[in-house]
C-alpha positions as a Markdown table, in Angstrom:
| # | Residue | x | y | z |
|---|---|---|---|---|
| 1 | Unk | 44.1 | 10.4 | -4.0 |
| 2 | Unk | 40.9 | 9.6 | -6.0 |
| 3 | Unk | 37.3 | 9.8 | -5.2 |
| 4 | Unk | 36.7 | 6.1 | -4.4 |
| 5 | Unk | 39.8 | 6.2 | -2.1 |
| 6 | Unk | 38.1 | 9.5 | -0.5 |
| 7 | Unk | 34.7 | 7.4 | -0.1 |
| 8 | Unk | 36.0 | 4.4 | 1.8 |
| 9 | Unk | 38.3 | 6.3 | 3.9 |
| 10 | Unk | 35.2 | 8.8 | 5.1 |
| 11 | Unk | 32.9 | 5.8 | 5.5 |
| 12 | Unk | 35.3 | 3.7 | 7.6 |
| 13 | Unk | 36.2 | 6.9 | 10.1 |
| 14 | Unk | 32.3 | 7.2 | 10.4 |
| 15 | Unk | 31.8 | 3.6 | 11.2 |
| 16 | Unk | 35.0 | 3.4 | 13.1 |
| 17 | Unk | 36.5 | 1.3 | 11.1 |
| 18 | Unk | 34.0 | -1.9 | 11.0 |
| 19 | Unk | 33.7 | -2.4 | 6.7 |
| 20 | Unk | 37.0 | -4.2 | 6.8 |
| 21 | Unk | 36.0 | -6.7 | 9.0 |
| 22 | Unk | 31.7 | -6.7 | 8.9 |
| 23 | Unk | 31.8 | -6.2 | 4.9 |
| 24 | Unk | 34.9 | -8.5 | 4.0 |
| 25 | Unk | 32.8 | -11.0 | 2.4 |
| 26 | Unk | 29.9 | -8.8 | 1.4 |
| 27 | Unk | 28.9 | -5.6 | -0.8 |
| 28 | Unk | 31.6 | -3.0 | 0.4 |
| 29 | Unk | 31.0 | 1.1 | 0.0 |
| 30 | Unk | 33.9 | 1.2 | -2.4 |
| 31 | Unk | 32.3 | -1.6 | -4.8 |
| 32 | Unk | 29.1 | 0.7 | -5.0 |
| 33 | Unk | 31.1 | 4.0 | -5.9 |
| 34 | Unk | 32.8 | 2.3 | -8.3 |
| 35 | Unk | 29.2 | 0.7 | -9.7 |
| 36 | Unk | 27.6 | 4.5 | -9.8 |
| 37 | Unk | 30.8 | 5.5 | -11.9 |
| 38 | Unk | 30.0 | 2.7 | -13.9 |
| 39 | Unk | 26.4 | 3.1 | -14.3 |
| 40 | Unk | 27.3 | 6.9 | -14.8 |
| 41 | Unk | 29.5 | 6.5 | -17.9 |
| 42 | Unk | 27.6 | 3.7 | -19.5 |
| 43 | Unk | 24.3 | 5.9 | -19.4 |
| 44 | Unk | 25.8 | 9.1 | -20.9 |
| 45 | Unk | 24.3 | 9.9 | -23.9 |
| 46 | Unk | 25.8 | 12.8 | -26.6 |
| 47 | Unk | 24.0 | 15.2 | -27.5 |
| 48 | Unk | 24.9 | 18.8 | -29.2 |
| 49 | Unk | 28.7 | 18.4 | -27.4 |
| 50 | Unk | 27.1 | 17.7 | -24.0 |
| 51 | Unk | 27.2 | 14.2 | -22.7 |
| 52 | Unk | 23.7 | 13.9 | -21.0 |
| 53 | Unk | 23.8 | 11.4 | -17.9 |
| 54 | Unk | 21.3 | 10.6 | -15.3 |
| 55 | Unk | 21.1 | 11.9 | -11.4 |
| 56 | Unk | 18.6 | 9.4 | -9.8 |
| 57 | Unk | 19.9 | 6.0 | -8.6 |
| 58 | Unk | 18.3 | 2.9 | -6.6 |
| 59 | Unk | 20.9 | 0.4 | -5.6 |
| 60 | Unk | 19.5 | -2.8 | -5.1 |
| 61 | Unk | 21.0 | -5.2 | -2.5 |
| 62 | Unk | 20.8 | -9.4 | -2.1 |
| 63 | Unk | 19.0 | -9.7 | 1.6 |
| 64 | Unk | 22.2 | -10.2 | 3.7 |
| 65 | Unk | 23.8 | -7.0 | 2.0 |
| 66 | Unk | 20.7 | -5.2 | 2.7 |
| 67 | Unk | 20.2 | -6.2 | 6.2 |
| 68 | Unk | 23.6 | -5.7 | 7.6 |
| 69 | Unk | 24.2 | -2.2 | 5.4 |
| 70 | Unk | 20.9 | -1.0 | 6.9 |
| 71 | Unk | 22.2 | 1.1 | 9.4 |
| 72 | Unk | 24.4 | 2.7 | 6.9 |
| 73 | Unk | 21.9 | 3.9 | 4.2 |
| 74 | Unk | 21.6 | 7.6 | 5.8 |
| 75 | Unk | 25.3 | 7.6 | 5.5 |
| 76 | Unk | 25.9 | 5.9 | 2.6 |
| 77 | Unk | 23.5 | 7.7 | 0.7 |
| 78 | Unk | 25.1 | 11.1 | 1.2 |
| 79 | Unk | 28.4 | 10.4 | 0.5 |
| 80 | Unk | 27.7 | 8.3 | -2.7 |
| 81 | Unk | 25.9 | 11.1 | -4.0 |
| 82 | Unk | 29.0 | 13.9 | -3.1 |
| 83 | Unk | 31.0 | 11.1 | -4.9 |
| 84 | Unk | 28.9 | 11.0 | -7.8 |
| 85 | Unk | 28.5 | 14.5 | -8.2 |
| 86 | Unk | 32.0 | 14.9 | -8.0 |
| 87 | Unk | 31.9 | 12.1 | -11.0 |
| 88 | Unk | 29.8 | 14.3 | -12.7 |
| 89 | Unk | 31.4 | 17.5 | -12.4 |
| 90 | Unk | 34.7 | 15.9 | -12.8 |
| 91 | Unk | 33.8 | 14.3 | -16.4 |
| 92 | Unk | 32.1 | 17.7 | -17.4 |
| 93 | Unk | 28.5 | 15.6 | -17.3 |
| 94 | Unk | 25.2 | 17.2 | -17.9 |
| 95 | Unk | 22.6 | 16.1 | -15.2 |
| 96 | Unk | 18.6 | 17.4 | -14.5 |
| 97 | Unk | 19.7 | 17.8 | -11.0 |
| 98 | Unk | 21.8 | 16.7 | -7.9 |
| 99 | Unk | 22.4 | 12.9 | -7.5 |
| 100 | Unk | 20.1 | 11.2 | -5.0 |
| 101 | Unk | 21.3 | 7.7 | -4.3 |
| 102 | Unk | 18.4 | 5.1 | -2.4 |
| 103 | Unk | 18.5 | 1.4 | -1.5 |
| 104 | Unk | 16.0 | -1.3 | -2.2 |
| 105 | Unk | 15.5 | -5.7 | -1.4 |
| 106 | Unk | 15.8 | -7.4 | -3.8 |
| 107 | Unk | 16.0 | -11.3 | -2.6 |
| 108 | Unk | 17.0 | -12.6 | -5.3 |
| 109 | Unk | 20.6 | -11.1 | -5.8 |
| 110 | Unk | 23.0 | -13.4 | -4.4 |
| 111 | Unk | 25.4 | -12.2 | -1.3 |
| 112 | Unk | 27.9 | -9.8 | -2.4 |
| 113 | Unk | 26.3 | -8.6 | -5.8 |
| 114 | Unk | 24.2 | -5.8 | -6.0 |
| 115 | Unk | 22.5 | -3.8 | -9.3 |
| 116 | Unk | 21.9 | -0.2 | -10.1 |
| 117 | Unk | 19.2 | 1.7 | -11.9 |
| 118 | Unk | 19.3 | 5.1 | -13.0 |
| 119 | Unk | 16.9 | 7.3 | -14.0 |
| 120 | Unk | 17.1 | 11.7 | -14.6 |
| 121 | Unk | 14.6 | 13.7 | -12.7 |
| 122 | Unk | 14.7 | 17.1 | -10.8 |
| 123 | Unk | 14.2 | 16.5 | -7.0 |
| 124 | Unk | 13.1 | 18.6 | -4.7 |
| 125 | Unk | 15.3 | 18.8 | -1.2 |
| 126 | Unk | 12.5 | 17.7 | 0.8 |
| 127 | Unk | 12.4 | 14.3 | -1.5 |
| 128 | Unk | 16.1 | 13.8 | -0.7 |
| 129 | Unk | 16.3 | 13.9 | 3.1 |
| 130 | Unk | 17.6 | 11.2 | 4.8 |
| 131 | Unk | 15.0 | 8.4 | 5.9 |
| 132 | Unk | 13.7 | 8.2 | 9.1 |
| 133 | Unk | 13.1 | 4.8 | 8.4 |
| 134 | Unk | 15.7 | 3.0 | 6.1 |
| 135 | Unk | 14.1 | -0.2 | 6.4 |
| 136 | Unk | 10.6 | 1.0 | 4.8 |
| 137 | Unk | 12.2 | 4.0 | 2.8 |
| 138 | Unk | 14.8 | 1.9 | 1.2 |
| 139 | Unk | 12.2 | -0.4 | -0.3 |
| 140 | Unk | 10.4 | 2.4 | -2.4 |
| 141 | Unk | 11.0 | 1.2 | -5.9 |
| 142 | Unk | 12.9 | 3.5 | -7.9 |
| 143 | Unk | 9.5 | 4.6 | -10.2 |
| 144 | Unk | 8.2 | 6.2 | -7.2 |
| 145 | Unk | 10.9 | 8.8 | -7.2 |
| 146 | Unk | 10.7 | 8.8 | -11.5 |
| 147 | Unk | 6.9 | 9.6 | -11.0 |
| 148 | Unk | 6.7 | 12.0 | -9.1 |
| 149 | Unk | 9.7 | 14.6 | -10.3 |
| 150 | Unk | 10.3 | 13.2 | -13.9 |
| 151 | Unk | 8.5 | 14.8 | -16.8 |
| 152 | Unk | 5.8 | 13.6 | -19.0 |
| 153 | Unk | 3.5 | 13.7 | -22.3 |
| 154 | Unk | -0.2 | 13.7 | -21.4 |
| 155 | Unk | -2.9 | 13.1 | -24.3 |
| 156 | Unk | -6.4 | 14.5 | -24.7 |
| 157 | Unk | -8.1 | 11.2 | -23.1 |
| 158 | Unk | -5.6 | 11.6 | -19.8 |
| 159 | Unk | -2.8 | 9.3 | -20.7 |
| 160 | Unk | 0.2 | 9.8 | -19.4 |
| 161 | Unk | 3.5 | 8.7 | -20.5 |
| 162 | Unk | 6.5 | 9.5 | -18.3 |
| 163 | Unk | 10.0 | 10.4 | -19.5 |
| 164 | Unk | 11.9 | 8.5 | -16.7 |
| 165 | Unk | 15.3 | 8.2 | -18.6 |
| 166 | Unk | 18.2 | 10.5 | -19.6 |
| 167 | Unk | 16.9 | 9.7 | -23.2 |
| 168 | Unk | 14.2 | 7.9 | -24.3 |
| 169 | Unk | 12.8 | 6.6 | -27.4 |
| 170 | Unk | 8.9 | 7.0 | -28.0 |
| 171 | Unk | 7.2 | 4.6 | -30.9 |
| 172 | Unk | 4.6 | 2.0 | -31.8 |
| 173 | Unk | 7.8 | -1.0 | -31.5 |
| 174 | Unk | 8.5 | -3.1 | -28.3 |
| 175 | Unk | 11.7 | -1.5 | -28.5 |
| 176 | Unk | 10.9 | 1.9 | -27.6 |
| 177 | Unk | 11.4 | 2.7 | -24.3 |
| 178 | Unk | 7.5 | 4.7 | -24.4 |
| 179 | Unk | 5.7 | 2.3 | -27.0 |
| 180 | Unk | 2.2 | 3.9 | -28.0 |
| 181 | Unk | 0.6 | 1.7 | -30.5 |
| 182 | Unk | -0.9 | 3.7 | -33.2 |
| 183 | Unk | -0.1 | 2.7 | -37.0 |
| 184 | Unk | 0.6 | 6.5 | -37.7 |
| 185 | Unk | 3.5 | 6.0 | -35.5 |
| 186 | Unk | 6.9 | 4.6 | -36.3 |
| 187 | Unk | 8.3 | 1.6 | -34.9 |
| 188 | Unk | 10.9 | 4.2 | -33.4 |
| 189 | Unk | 9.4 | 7.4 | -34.6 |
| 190 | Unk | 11.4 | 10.3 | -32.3 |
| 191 | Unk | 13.3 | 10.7 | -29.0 |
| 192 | Unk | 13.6 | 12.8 | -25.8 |
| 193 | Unk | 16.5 | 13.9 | -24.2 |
| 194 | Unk | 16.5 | 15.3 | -20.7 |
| 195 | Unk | 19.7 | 17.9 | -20.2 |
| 196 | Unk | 19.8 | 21.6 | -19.3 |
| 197 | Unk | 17.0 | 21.7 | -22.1 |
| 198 | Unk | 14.8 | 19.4 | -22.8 |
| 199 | Unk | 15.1 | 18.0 | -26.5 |
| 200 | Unk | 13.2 | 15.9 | -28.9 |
| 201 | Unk | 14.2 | 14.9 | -32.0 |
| 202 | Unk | 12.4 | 13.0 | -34.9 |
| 203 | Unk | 14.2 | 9.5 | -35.9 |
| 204 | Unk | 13.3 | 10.1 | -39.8 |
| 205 | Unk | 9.7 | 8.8 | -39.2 |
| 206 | Unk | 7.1 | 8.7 | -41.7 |
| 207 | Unk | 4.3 | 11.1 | -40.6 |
| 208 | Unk | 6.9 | 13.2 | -38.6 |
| 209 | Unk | 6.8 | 15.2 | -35.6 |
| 210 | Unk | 5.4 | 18.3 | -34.9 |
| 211 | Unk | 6.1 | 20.6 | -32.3 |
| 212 | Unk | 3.7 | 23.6 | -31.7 |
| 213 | Unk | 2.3 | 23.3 | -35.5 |
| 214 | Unk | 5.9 | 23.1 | -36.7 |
| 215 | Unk | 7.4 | 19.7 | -38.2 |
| 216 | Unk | 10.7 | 19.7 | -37.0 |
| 217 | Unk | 14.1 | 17.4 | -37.1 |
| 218 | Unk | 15.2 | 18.7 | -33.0 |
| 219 | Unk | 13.1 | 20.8 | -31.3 |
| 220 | Unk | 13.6 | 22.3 | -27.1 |
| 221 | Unk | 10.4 | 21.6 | -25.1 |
| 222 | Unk | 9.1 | 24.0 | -23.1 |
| 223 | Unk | 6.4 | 23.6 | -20.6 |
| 224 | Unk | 2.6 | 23.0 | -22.4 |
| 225 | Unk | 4.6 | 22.5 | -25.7 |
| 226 | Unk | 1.7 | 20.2 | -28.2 |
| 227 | Unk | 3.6 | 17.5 | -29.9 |
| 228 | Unk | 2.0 | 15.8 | -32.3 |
| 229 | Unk | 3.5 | 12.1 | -33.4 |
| 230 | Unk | 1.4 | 10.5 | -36.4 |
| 231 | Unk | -2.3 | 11.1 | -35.4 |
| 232 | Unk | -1.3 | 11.4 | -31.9 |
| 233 | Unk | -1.7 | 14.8 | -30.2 |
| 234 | Unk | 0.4 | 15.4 | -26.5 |
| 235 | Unk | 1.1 | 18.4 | -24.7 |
| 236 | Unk | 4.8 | 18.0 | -22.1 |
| 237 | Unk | 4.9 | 18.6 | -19.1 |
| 238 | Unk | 8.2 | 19.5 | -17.0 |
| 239 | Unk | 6.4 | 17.7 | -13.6 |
């Protein structure tokens, strides 16, 4: 029996029975395990023979999904995250932490389709309870959790660029995922991958990065580590 079949059988004892008949037309439990599988594999990124993918995940529901799978959330958030860290473990994944799964509106999504965003972070377990009060809880955008448990670079002046994704591109082009624009820095000039270690590795920029004094190609982070990208000077921070 696989994990998705586990998941729906659990959820409909604990609901006695009701998802086949109030979720027949409707965002079912089974859909969203299958969706954080999904979202799972297609974040995984390689990286030294470890595949790197991320533990934080809002699922954002149309407002008929939300409102009539608002009773659920305490539930449904606890055993989506045992079914995603079974995922995890199961594929031989490399995650920051243990999966925390939350819910959000969004009014715009039709009834019946829902979206997931993912994002790597180390949680602490008083972040992760279950809500009191799914209907205000469920609404905190997914940054909120990013902010404050994801790392980030912090520059002389107090800038602060957070490292919300399981890898992330830093560079002075629209398609980095941290843009700093600075003519010293490449368009995509090095990237940061969040794993057991924390990585960084140049992209073949022009003015290179340092780390600590040293030019390097990859480089681990450790906490108060001074990269230097172009004429840019950051120290990392792990929180």
């Amino acid at each position: 029996m696989g994990l998705l079949d586990n998941l729906e059988q659990r959820l409909d004892r604990i609901v006695n029975g009701s998802f086949s008949k109030a979720f027949k037309s409707v965002v079912q439990p089974v859909e969203l395990g299958a969706g954080l599988q999904q979202e799972i594999d297609n974040r995984a990124s390689t990286l030294s023979g470890q595949n790197v993918v991320p533990n934080i995940f809002l699922i954002e529901l149309g407002s008929v999904d939300h409102d009539r799978l608002t009773p659920y959330f305490s539930t449904l958030s606890s055993e989506l995250a045992v079914l995603a860290d079974s995922y995890i473990s199961e594929q031989r994944y490399t995650t920051l932490g243990r999966a925390v799964i939350s819910f959000a509106l969004d009014s715009q999504l039709e009834t019946g389709v829902f979206r997931i965003k993912s994002s790597s972070g180390q949680v602490a377990t008083s972040d992760v309870a279950p809500p009191v009060n799914p209907d205000i809880t469920s609404q905190i955008p997914m940054q909120v959790f990013s902010q404050s448990v994801s790392p980030y670079f912090t520059t002389i002046s107090g800038e602060e660029f957070r490292i919300s994704n399981s890898m992330s591109t830093i560079g002075r082009g629209v398609e980095a995922d941290i843009q700093i624009d600075d003519a010293s820095i490449s368009r995509l000039h090095c990237e940061v991958i969040l794993g057991s270690e924390v990585l960084i590795r140049d992209l073949g920029s022009t003015n290179g990065t340092l780390v600590d004094g040293q030019r390097i190609t990859e480089a681990t982070l450790q906490e108060n580590s001074i990269v230097k990208i172009g004429n840019i000077t950051m120290t990392y921070k792990s929180r």
